[in-house]
Amino acid sequence: MRLLLRFLGFMFALGTVVLLAGAGAATYFIWKYSQDLPDYSQLQNYEPPVMTRVHADDGALVAEWARQRRLYIPIQNVPRLTIEAFLSAEDKNFYEHGGIDPSGIFRAALVYLQNYGSNRRPQGASTITQQVAKNFLLTNEVSIDRKVKEALLALRIERAYSKDRILELYLNEIYLGMGAYGIAAAALVYFDKSVEELTIPEVAYLAALPKAPSSYNPFRDRERAIDRRNWVIDRMAENGFITMDQAEEAKKSPLTVTPRPTGAQIFAAEYYAEEVRRQIYDRYGETKLYEGGLSVRTALNPKLQLLAKKTLSDGLVRFDEQRGWRGPYKTVEMTGDWGVKLAEIKSFYDIPWKLAVVLSSDKDSARIGFQPAREKGGGISTARDVGLITLEGAKWARWTKGPDAGRQVNSVAQVLKPGDVVFVEPIAGKDGQFRLRQIPDVEGAMVVMEPLTGRVLALSGGFSYDESQFNRATQALRQPGSSFKPFVYAAALDNGYTPSTVVLDAPIEIDQGPGMPVWAPENYAKKFYGPQTLRFGLEQSRNVMTVRLAQDVGMPIVAEYARKFGIYDDMLPVLSMSLGAGETTLMRMVGAYAMIANGGRKVTPSLIDRIQDRYGHTIYRHDERECRGCEATNWQNQPEPTLIDRRPVVLDPMTSYQITEMMEGVVQRGTGTALKEVGKPVAGKTGTTNDEKDAWFVGFTPEVVVGVYLGYDKPRAMGKGSTGGLLSAPIVRDFMKTALADRPAIPFRVPPGIKLVRINPKSGLRAGTGENAILEAFKPGTAPPDSYSVIGSSDAALGVTPEADRAVRSGTGGLY
């Protein structure tokens, strides 16, 4: 008995020593690993990189930009079903343990031993808190040291933060594949839904991803992904979060993944979205753009944007097809599977045409095969669809080179050969028949602006953003030609001239200084009409009259007006600039016309209405007008809110009305008569440069300003007759006819003080009884002249009559 007691005493003492030694070793071990643990307190102020989202004026999503596709969602907004799915998959005892789960570790070890050698996936033992410690504070290094630090950090995190805060961090930080970080972004990326809209099988699939997103890719490893999803569904039922019937029904549902596209989300808005991205980058920098979680509300009107793209594209195609067929887009060898070869050729996602290869052709038609679709996993579809291009669909084609140049073809086989890769478009009402198309060589741009505020409602910077990201609305510097003339005339009207002032339309030679040739500006029609009013000069776009007027007003004054209107920053005060010889952008020109339409008040073109940071604080707002009375919380018989507009006035409102009325004449009688079809008050001006390299039209109503530019990216002549009135004005017409179809005809507002006087449009003198007359606008203190005087001639005998049509002197050409 004594020996037994001694033995027990010895074992107790030994156990005590071992326990103390173990405790000491554990204490030392914990102390050692605690020395260089990361500071977990930084989780308190954690701001994850969040994607910037851009919205149209109706709230529709335009674009998203991010290095990591992530949306931060507070735990209060996470649906209970989503939380239950992730707890079932990752840590069912999350709300019971203190950071590490001994029972989970034991269970994982037991399952590992049972499945040893079976190649089955081992069950994880890391808690959600441990994963937070690893994801936020540690690396992915596989080592004992990292696991010990992970456990120690998990214990500390549990003492410092609530369970909900830890779960919130986890659900927003985890990587779930396809570039998505956090559950909110993953719901959009995989299913194009918000988290609140997810079904049981969908949340189960997302909960299946954290362990190995690439292993459960829905396209590459579909069966494996479904098995893992169903495993999560079983755990949800096992834990009582869903019923067995719900689980069985969920497991039967297919795994339907709808990937969300990156970049622009609204078709036709690619140029608009990219311009917004550039502006945010310039304003806030790269980090704020891609990680700042900005919410950007733009002025984009999706309906007008679609219309702008369509009308501009139609105009470019119309011009291009009139120049003839340039040949196939590509060619391929017709040996083997043509579908595989065709699938490797890039098509453009923002062009509503199909890419096809010619399989055979004869006089009446060509049999074509369409580019096969790609499966979601990246493979090429085995389906091969075919169609026909009939002679009707290719009748526009004309030869552009050789002895047959300009001749229309009378056989499809003359145009298309087997192996030719072409673009085609279905012919309405004729199933299986297609029209031949080609990517236009010519390019162009359109800007649609709200004149009161400068908000850019629509913008198209070219035929296809997918083909060329160069934005011709904001980046292309081109000569505006005669579309600049209204600002020369506005400078004159603002400085004592009237619309009935007479200027001599006759040849003029200008000495440009030592070493420079004499400049003799020309009119487009090579004709001169003698003494004419300013109205006639603008309506008919008379170059020589404009030069004489600019010379009389003074080019320094004209240059100052160009600066105030934002057309040029520092225009050279030389006479050729009065004809639009300087280079500017379409956006600047439309903004300048908006100031005229806005009664002369300063307008700053803007694509962005408002920017909010990740917390909802407004950090930028375009409209700087003060709204008095807008802060009221309820109605107490107070006056209506009023807007206080402190924007500077760059042009006298009465001058704005005068130049507007003169530009209405451009549409009614002048170079922009294509716009008469709109059937509403429209003012505007055409512009054409030397050798027809650039064609412009900028026009406006009281509600909208629309500008269009056409030209080759590498400037070259577009051909005789390629004027702004024939090319650009019809595009603006087509846009306005549709955009304003359901709008009333609103006349331009007459400012107080303006007098409308009947005058003779030819002489500019007050009209007599029975005489042909128009109403002309005059400012207070001005009136039609009582006597006939001509700017540009000190002797009335030097005036040129319309019948004279005298010969044109040699010179350097002109801009029309």
mmCIF file with all atom_site columns, N, CA, C and O in Angstrom, residues 754-794:
data_model
loop_
_atom_site.group_PDB
_atom_site.id
_atom_site.type_symbol
_atom_site.label_atom_id
_atom_site.label_alt_id
_atom_site.label_comp_id
_atom_site.label_asym_id
_atom_site.label_entity_id
_atom_site.label_seq_id
_atom_site.pdbx_PDB_ins_code
_atom_site.Cartn_x
_atom_site.Cartn_y
_atom_site.Cartn_z
_atom_site.occupancy
_atom_site.B_iso_or_equiv
_atom_site.pdbx_formal_charge
_atom_site.auth_seq_id
_atom_site.auth_comp_id
_atom_site.auth_asym_id
_atom_site.auth_atom_id
_atom_site.pdbx_PDB_model_num
ATOM 1   N N  . ILE A 1 754 ? -35.877 93.975  -77.275  1.00 0.00 ? 754 ILE A N  1
ATOM 2   C CA . ILE A 1 754 ? -35.684 93.712  -78.708  1.00 0.00 ? 754 ILE A CA 1
ATOM 3   C C  . ILE A 1 754 ? -36.873 94.261  -79.502  1.00 0.00 ? 754 ILE A C  1
ATOM 4   O O  . ILE A 1 754 ? -38.034 94.084  -79.125  1.00 0.00 ? 754 ILE A O  1
ATOM 5   N N  . LYS A 1 755 ? -36.581 94.913  -80.608  1.00 0.00 ? 755 LYS A N  1
ATOM 6   C CA . LYS A 1 755 ? -37.619 95.396  -81.518  1.00 0.00 ? 755 LYS A CA 1
ATOM 7   C C  . LYS A 1 755 ? -37.561 94.575  -82.810  1.00 0.00 ? 755 LYS A C  1
ATOM 8   O O  . LYS A 1 755 ? -36.468 94.345  -83.345  1.00 0.00 ? 755 LYS A O  1
ATOM 9   N N  . LEU A 1 756 ? -38.704 94.135  -83.261  1.00 0.00 ? 756 LEU A N  1
ATOM 10  C CA . LEU A 1 756 ? -38.797 93.404  -84.525  1.00 0.00 ? 756 LEU A CA 1
ATOM 11  C C  . LEU A 1 756 ? -39.311 94.357  -85.597  1.00 0.00 ? 756 LEU A C  1
ATOM 12  O O  . LEU A 1 756 ? -40.422 94.891  -85.494  1.00 0.00 ? 756 LEU A O  1
ATOM 13  N N  . VAL A 1 757 ? -38.470 94.602  -86.629  1.00 0.00 ? 757 VAL A N  1
ATOM 14  C CA . VAL A 1 757 ? -38.766 95.598  -87.662  1.00 0.00 ? 757 VAL A CA 1
ATOM 15  C C  . VAL A 1 757 ? -38.781 94.920  -89.027  1.00 0.00 ? 757 VAL A C  1
ATOM 16  O O  . VAL A 1 757 ? -37.923 94.072  -89.325  1.00 0.00 ? 757 VAL A O  1
ATOM 17  N N  . ARG A 1 758 ? -39.751 95.298  -89.873  1.00 0.00 ? 758 ARG A N  1
ATOM 18  C CA . ARG A 1 758 ? -39.823 94.776  -91.232  1.00 0.00 ? 758 ARG A CA 1
ATOM 19  C C  . ARG A 1 758 ? -38.737 95.451  -92.072  1.00 0.00 ? 758 ARG A C  1
ATOM 20  O O  . ARG A 1 758 ? -38.673 96.686  -92.149  1.00 0.00 ? 758 ARG A O  1
ATOM 21  N N  . ILE A 1 759 ? -37.886 94.622  -92.688  1.00 0.00 ? 759 ILE A N  1
ATOM 22  C CA . ILE A 1 759 ? -36.847 95.176  -93.543  1.00 0.00 ? 759 ILE A CA 1
ATOM 23  C C  . ILE A 1 759 ? -36.812 94.448  -94.867  1.00 0.00 ? 759 ILE A C  1
ATOM 24  O O  . ILE A 1 759 ? -37.312 93.322  -94.995  1.00 0.00 ? 759 ILE A O  1
ATOM 25  N N  . ASN A 1 760 ? -36.178 95.073  -95.833  1.00 0.00 ? 760 ASN A N  1
ATOM 26  C CA . ASN A 1 760 ? -35.924 94.437  -97.120  1.00 0.00 ? 760 ASN A CA 1
ATOM 27  C C  . ASN A 1 760 ? -34.699 93.538  -96.954  1.00 0.00 ? 760 ASN A C  1
ATOM 28  O O  . ASN A 1 760 ? -33.611 94.018  -96.629  1.00 0.00 ? 760 ASN A O  1
ATOM 29  N N  . PRO A 1 761 ? -34.831 92.221  -97.150  1.00 0.00 ? 761 PRO A N  1
ATOM 30  C CA . PRO A 1 761 ? -33.703 91.327  -96.880  1.00 0.00 ? 761 PRO A CA 1
ATOM 31  C C  . PRO A 1 761 ? -32.513 91.563  -97.790  1.00 0.00 ? 761 PRO A C  1
ATOM 32  O O  . PRO A 1 761 ? -31.391 91.170  -97.446  1.00 0.00 ? 761 PRO A O  1
ATOM 33  N N  . LYS A 1 762 ? -32.696 92.170  -98.946  1.00 0.00 ? 762 LYS A N  1
ATOM 34  C CA . LYS A 1 762 ? -31.581 92.384  -99.871  1.00 0.00 ? 762 LYS A CA 1
ATOM 35  C C  . LYS A 1 762 ? -30.799 93.653  -99.529  1.00 0.00 ? 762 LYS A C  1
ATOM 36  O O  . LYS A 1 762 ? -29.583 93.666  -99.518  1.00 0.00 ? 762 LYS A O  1
ATOM 37  N N  . SER A 1 763 ? -31.534 94.741  -99.236  1.00 0.00 ? 763 SER A N  1
ATOM 38  C CA . SER A 1 763 ? -30.849 96.014  -98.997  1.00 0.00 ? 763 SER A CA 1
ATOM 39  C C  . SER A 1 763 ? -30.566 96.269  -97.533  1.00 0.00 ? 763 SER A C  1
ATOM 40  O O  . SER A 1 763 ? -29.683 97.060  -97.190  1.00 0.00 ? 763 SER A O  1
ATOM 41  N N  . GLY A 1 764 ? -31.336 95.629  -96.656  1.00 0.00 ? 764 GLY A N  1
ATOM 42  C CA . GLY A 1 764 ? -31.195 95.905  -95.236  1.00 0.00 ? 764 GLY A CA 1
ATOM 43  C C  . GLY A 1 764 ? -31.925 97.148  -94.803  1.00 0.00 ? 764 GLY A C  1
ATOM 44  O O  . GLY A 1 764 ? -31.911 97.499  -93.612  1.00 0.00 ? 764 GLY A O  1
ATOM 45  N N  . LEU A 1 765 ? -32.586 97.858  -95.733  1.00 0.00 ? 765 LEU A N  1
ATOM 46  C CA . LEU A 1 765 ? -33.324 99.074  -95.407  1.00 0.00 ? 765 LEU A CA 1
ATOM 47  C C  . LEU A 1 765 ? -34.739 98.716  -94.951  1.00 0.00 ? 765 LEU A C  1
ATOM 48  O O  . LEU A 1 765 ? -35.235 97.612  -95.196  1.00 0.00 ? 765 LEU A O  1
ATOM 49  N N  . ARG A 1 766 ? -35.381 99.669  -94.283  1.00 0.00 ? 766 ARG A N  1
ATOM 50  C CA . ARG A 1 766 ? -36.741 99.453  -93.836  1.00 0.00 ? 766 ARG A CA 1
ATOM 51  C C  . ARG A 1 766 ? -37.636 99.162  -95.039  1.00 0.00 ? 766 ARG A C  1
ATOM 52  O O  . ARG A 1 766 ? -37.545 99.822  -96.072  1.00 0.00 ? 766 ARG A O  1
ATOM 53  N N  . ALA A 1 767 ? -38.476 98.155  -94.910  1.00 0.00 ? 767 ALA A N  1
ATOM 54  C CA . ALA A 1 767 ? -39.309 97.727  -96.037  1.00 0.00 ? 767 ALA A CA 1
ATOM 55  C C  . ALA A 1 767 ? -40.504 98.648  -96.210  1.00 0.00 ? 767 ALA A C  1
ATOM 56  O O  . ALA A 1 767 ? -41.109 99.113  -95.232  1.00 0.00 ? 767 ALA A O  1
ATOM 57  N N  . GLY A 1 768 ? -40.849 98.919  -97.462  1.00 0.00 ? 768 GLY A N  1
ATOM 58  C CA . GLY A 1 768 ? -42.014 99.725  -97.757  1.00 0.00 ? 768 GLY A CA 1
ATOM 59  C C  . GLY A 1 768 ? -43.254 98.871  -97.897  1.00 0.00 ? 768 GLY A C  1
ATOM 60  O O  . GLY A 1 768 ? -43.205 97.629  -97.849  1.00 0.00 ? 768 GLY A O  1
ATOM 61  N N  . THR A 1 769 ? -44.373 99.519  -98.107  1.00 0.00 ? 769 THR A N  1
ATOM 62  C CA . THR A 1 769 ? -45.647 98.814  -98.250  1.00 0.00 ? 769 THR A CA 1
ATOM 63  C C  . THR A 1 769 ? -45.620 97.924  -99.480  1.00 0.00 ? 769 THR A C  1
ATOM 64  O O  . THR A 1 769 ? -45.217 98.349  -100.563 1.00 0.00 ? 769 THR A O  1
ATOM 65  N N  . GLY A 1 770 ? -46.029 96.665  -99.295  1.00 0.00 ? 770 GLY A N  1
ATOM 66  C CA . GLY A 1 770 ? -46.095 95.732  -100.408 1.00 0.00 ? 770 GLY A CA 1
ATOM 67  C C  . GLY A 1 770 ? -44.752 95.174  -100.817 1.00 0.00 ? 770 GLY A C  1
ATOM 68  O O  . GLY A 1 770 ? -44.662 94.378  -101.748 1.00 0.00 ? 770 GLY A O  1
ATOM 69  N N  . GLU A 1 771 ? -43.725 95.599  -100.154 1.00 0.00 ? 771 GLU A N  1
ATOM 70  C CA . GLU A 1 771 ? -42.375 95.150  -100.499 1.00 0.00 ? 771 GLU A CA 1
ATOM 71  C C  . GLU A 1 771 ? -42.077 93.819  -99.810  1.00 0.00 ? 771 GLU A C  1
ATOM 72  O O  . GLU A 1 771 ? -42.542 93.559  -98.693  1.00 0.00 ? 771 GLU A O  1
ATOM 73  N N  . ASN A 1 772 ? -41.329 92.954  -100.495 1.00 0.00 ? 772 ASN A N  1
ATOM 74  C CA . ASN A 1 772 ? -40.901 91.708  -99.876  1.00 0.00 ? 772 ASN A CA 1
ATOM 75  C C  . ASN A 1 772 ? -40.104 92.018  -98.611  1.00 0.00 ? 772 ASN A C  1
ATOM 76  O O  . ASN A 1 772 ? -39.167 92.824  -98.645  1.00 0.00 ? 772 ASN A O  1
ATOM 77  N N  . ALA A 1 773 ? -40.492 91.411  -97.484  1.00 0.00 ? 773 ALA A N  1
ATOM 78  C CA . ALA A 1 773 ? -39.865 91.816  -96.221  1.00 0.00 ? 773 ALA A CA 1
ATOM 79  C C  . ALA A 1 773 ? -39.746 90.636  -95.265  1.00 0.00 ? 773 ALA A C  1
ATOM 80  O O  . ALA A 1 773 ? -40.440 89.618  -95.392  1.00 0.00 ? 773 ALA A O  1
ATOM 81  N N  . ILE A 1 774 ? -38.837 90.770  -94.327  1.00 0.00 ? 774 ILE A N  1
ATOM 82  C CA . ILE A 1 774 ? -38.706 89.833  -93.211  1.00 0.00 ? 774 ILE A CA 1
ATOM 83  C C  . ILE A 1 774 ? -38.662 90.645  -91.929  1.00 0.00 ? 774 ILE A C  1
ATOM 84  O O  . ILE A 1 774 ? -38.360 91.846  -91.931  1.00 0.00 ? 774 ILE A O  1
ATOM 85  N N  . LEU A 1 775 ? -38.948 90.002  -90.782  1.00 0.00 ? 775 LEU A N  1
ATOM 86  C CA . LEU A 1 775 ? -38.818 90.661  -89.492  1.00 0.00 ? 775 LEU A CA 1
ATOM 87  C C  . LEU A 1 775 ? -37.388 90.494  -89.010  1.00 0.00 ? 775 LEU A C  1
ATOM 88  O O  . LEU A 1 775 ? -36.865 89.370  -88.931  1.00 0.00 ? 775 LEU A O  1
ATOM 89  N N  . GLU A 1 776 ? -36.752 91.614  -88.681  1.00 0.00 ? 776 GLU A N  1
ATOM 90  C CA . GLU A 1 776 ? -35.375 91.579  -88.203  1.00 0.00 ? 776 GLU A CA 1
ATOM 91  C C  . GLU A 1 776 ? -35.335 92.134  -86.780  1.00 0.00 ? 776 GLU A C  1
ATOM 92  O O  . GLU A 1 776 ? -36.121 93.036  -86.428  1.00 0.00 ? 776 GLU A O  1
ATOM 93  N N  . ALA A 1 777 ? -34.450 91.599  -85.984  1.00 0.00 ? 777 ALA A N  1
ATOM 94  C CA . ALA A 1 777 ? -34.350 91.986  -84.576  1.00 0.00 ? 777 ALA A CA 1
ATOM 95  C C  . ALA A 1 777 ? -33.330 93.119  -84.411  1.00 0.00 ? 777 ALA A C  1
ATOM 96  O O  . ALA A 1 777 ? -32.200 93.016  -84.899  1.00 0.00 ? 777 ALA A O  1
ATOM 97  N N  . PHE A 1 778 ? -33.750 94.153  -83.683  1.00 0.00 ? 778 PHE A N  1
ATOM 98  C CA . PHE A 1 778 ? -32.871 95.294  -83.421  1.00 0.00 ? 778 PHE A CA 1
ATOM 99  C C  . PHE A 1 778 ? -32.858 95.596  -81.924  1.00 0.00 ? 778 PHE A C  1
ATOM 100 O O  . PHE A 1 778 ? -33.881 95.476  -81.246  1.00 0.00 ? 778 PHE A O  1
ATOM 101 N N  . LYS A 1 779 ? -31.696 95.987  -81.452  1.00 0.00 ? 779 LYS A N  1
ATOM 102 C CA . LYS A 1 779 ? -31.554 96.386  -80.056  1.00 0.00 ? 779 LYS A CA 1
ATOM 103 C C  . LYS A 1 779 ? -32.090 97.810  -79.864  1.00 0.00 ? 779 LYS A C  1
ATOM 104 O O  . LYS A 1 779 ? -32.216 98.568  -80.834  1.00 0.00 ? 779 LYS A O  1
ATOM 105 N N  . PRO A 1 780 ? -32.377 98.206  -78.629  1.00 0.00 ? 780 PRO A N  1
ATOM 106 C CA . PRO A 1 780 ? -32.786 99.595  -78.372  1.00 0.00 ? 780 PRO A CA 1
ATOM 107 C C  . PRO A 1 780 ? -31.709 100.571 -78.850  1.00 0.00 ? 780 PRO A C  1
ATOM 108 O O  . PRO A 1 780 ? -30.511 100.336 -78.659  1.00 0.00 ? 780 PRO A O  1
ATOM 109 N N  . GLY A 1 781 ? -32.146 101.624 -79.509  1.00 0.00 ? 781 GLY A N  1
ATOM 110 C CA . GLY A 1 781 ? -31.198 102.616 -80.004  1.00 0.00 ? 781 GLY A CA 1
ATOM 111 C C  . GLY A 1 781 ? -30.663 102.311 -81.376  1.00 0.00 ? 781 GLY A C  1
ATOM 112 O O  . GLY A 1 781 ? -29.867 103.078 -81.928  1.00 0.00 ? 781 GLY A O  1
ATOM 113 N N  . THR A 1 782 ? -31.042 101.147 -81.941  1.00 0.00 ? 782 THR A N  1
ATOM 114 C CA . THR A 1 782 ? -30.608 100.814 -83.301  1.00 0.00 ? 782 THR A CA 1
ATOM 115 C C  . THR A 1 782 ? -31.848 100.622 -84.163  1.00 0.00 ? 782 THR A C  1
ATOM 116 O O  . THR A 1 782 ? -32.949 100.368 -83.666  1.00 0.00 ? 782 THR A O  1
ATOM 117 N N  . ALA A 1 783 ? -31.659 100.755 -85.464  1.00 0.00 ? 783 ALA A N  1
ATOM 118 C CA . ALA A 1 783 ? -32.763 100.607 -86.410  1.00 0.00 ? 783 ALA A CA 1
ATOM 119 C C  . ALA A 1 783 ? -32.175 100.362 -87.787  1.00 0.00 ? 783 ALA A C  1
ATOM 120 O O  . ALA A 1 783 ? -30.964 100.522 -87.997  1.00 0.00 ? 783 ALA A O  1
ATOM 121 N N  . PRO A 1 784 ? -32.991 99.929  -88.741  1.00 0.00 ? 784 PRO A N  1
ATOM 122 C CA . PRO A 1 784 ? -32.473 99.786  -90.105  1.00 0.00 ? 784 PRO A CA 1
ATOM 123 C C  . PRO A 1 784 ? -31.901 101.125 -90.578  1.00 0.00 ? 784 PRO A C  1
ATOM 124 O O  . PRO A 1 784 ? -32.438 102.191 -90.240  1.00 0.00 ? 784 PRO A O  1
ATOM 125 N N  . PRO A 1 785 ? -30.830 101.102 -91.349  1.00 0.00 ? 785 PRO A N  1
ATOM 126 C CA . PRO A 1 785 ? -30.232 102.362 -91.783  1.00 0.00 ? 785 PRO A CA 1
ATOM 127 C C  . PRO A 1 785 ? -31.160 103.133 -92.719  1.00 0.00 ? 785 PRO A C  1
ATOM 128 O O  . PRO A 1 785 ? -31.952 102.543 -93.469  1.00 0.00 ? 785 PRO A O  1
ATOM 129 N N  . ASP A 1 786 ? -31.052 104.440 -92.648  1.00 0.00 ? 786 ASP A N  1
ATOM 130 C CA . ASP A 1 786 ? -31.866 105.288 -93.534  1.00 0.00 ? 786 ASP A CA 1
ATOM 131 C C  . ASP A 1 786 ? -31.211 105.457 -94.895  1.00 0.00 ? 786 ASP A C  1
ATOM 132 O O  . ASP A 1 786 ? -31.873 105.749 -95.884  1.00 0.00 ? 786 ASP A O  1
ATOM 133 N N  . SER A 1 787 ? -29.884 105.294 -94.926  1.00 0.00 ? 787 SER A N  1
ATOM 134 C CA . SER A 1 787 ? -29.169 105.425 -96.195  1.00 0.00 ? 787 SER A CA 1
ATOM 135 C C  . SER A 1 787 ? -28.328 104.180 -96.416  1.00 0.00 ? 787 SER A C  1
ATOM 136 O O  . SER A 1 787 ? -27.982 103.463 -95.480  1.00 0.00 ? 787 SER A O  1
ATOM 137 N N  . TYR A 1 788 ? -27.996 103.952 -97.632  1.00 0.00 ? 788 TYR A N  1
ATOM 138 C CA . TYR A 1 788 ? -27.278 102.740 -98.032  1.00 0.00 ? 788 TYR A CA 1
ATOM 139 C C  . TYR A 1 788 ? -25.776 102.954 -97.861  1.00 0.00 ? 788 TYR A C  1
ATOM 140 O O  . TYR A 1 788 ? -25.197 103.835 -98.465  1.00 0.00 ? 788 TYR A O  1
ATOM 141 N N  . SER A 1 789 ? -25.139 102.162 -96.990  1.00 0.00 ? 789 SER A N  1
ATOM 142 C CA . SER A 1 789 ? -23.687 102.237 -96.823  1.00 0.00 ? 789 SER A CA 1
ATOM 143 C C  . SER A 1 789 ? -23.138 100.817 -96.821  1.00 0.00 ? 789 SER A C  1
ATOM 144 O O  . SER A 1 789 ? -23.798 99.885  -96.362  1.00 0.00 ? 789 SER A O  1
ATOM 145 N N  . VAL A 1 790 ? -21.919 100.664 -97.337  1.00 0.00 ? 790 VAL A N  1
ATOM 146 C CA . VAL A 1 790 ? -21.349 99.332  -97.537  1.00 0.00 ? 790 VAL A CA 1
ATOM 147 C C  . VAL A 1 790 ? -20.005 99.239  -96.833  1.00 0.00 ? 790 VAL A C  1
ATOM 148 O O  . VAL A 1 790 ? -19.115 100.066 -97.072  1.00 0.00 ? 790 VAL A O  1
ATOM 149 N N  . ILE A 1 791 ? -19.860 98.237  -95.951  1.00 0.00 ? 791 ILE A N  1
ATOM 150 C CA . ILE A 1 791 ? -18.556 97.964  -95.337  1.00 0.00 ? 791 ILE A CA 1
ATOM 151 C C  . ILE A 1 791 ? -17.684 97.281  -96.379  1.00 0.00 ? 791 ILE A C  1
ATOM 152 O O  . ILE A 1 791 ? -18.096 96.292  -96.996  1.00 0.00 ? 791 ILE A O  1
ATOM 153 N N  . GLY A 1 792 ? -16.480 97.791  -96.573  1.00 0.00 ? 792 GLY A N  1
ATOM 154 C CA . GLY A 1 792 ? -15.570 97.216  -97.545  1.00 0.00 ? 792 GLY A CA 1
ATOM 155 C C  . GLY A 1 792 ? -15.466 98.031  -98.797  1.00 0.00 ? 792 GLY A C  1
ATOM 156 O O  . GLY A 1 792 ? -14.741 97.686  -99.723  1.00 0.00 ? 792 GLY A O  1
ATOM 157 N N  . SER A 1 793 ? -16.229 99.127  -98.870  1.00 0.00 ? 793 SER A N  1
ATOM 158 C CA . SER A 1 793 ? -16.154 99.974  -100.048 1.00 0.00 ? 793 SER A CA 1
ATOM 159 C C  . SER A 1 793 ? -16.445 101.405 -99.634  1.00 0.00 ? 793 SER A C  1
ATOM 160 O O  . SER A 1 793 ? -17.476 101.686 -99.021  1.00 0.00 ? 793 SER A O  1
ATOM 161 N N  . SER A 1 794 ? -15.562 102.324 -99.981  1.00 0.00 ? 794 SER A N  1
ATOM 162 C CA . SER A 1 794 ? -15.783 103.739 -99.686  1.00 0.00 ? 794 SER A CA 1
ATOM 163 C C  . SER A 1 794 ? -16.578 104.408 -100.786 1.00 0.00 ? 794 SER A C  1
ATOM 164 O O  . SER A 1 794 ? -17.012 105.539 -100.661 1.00 0.00 ? 794 SER A O  1
#
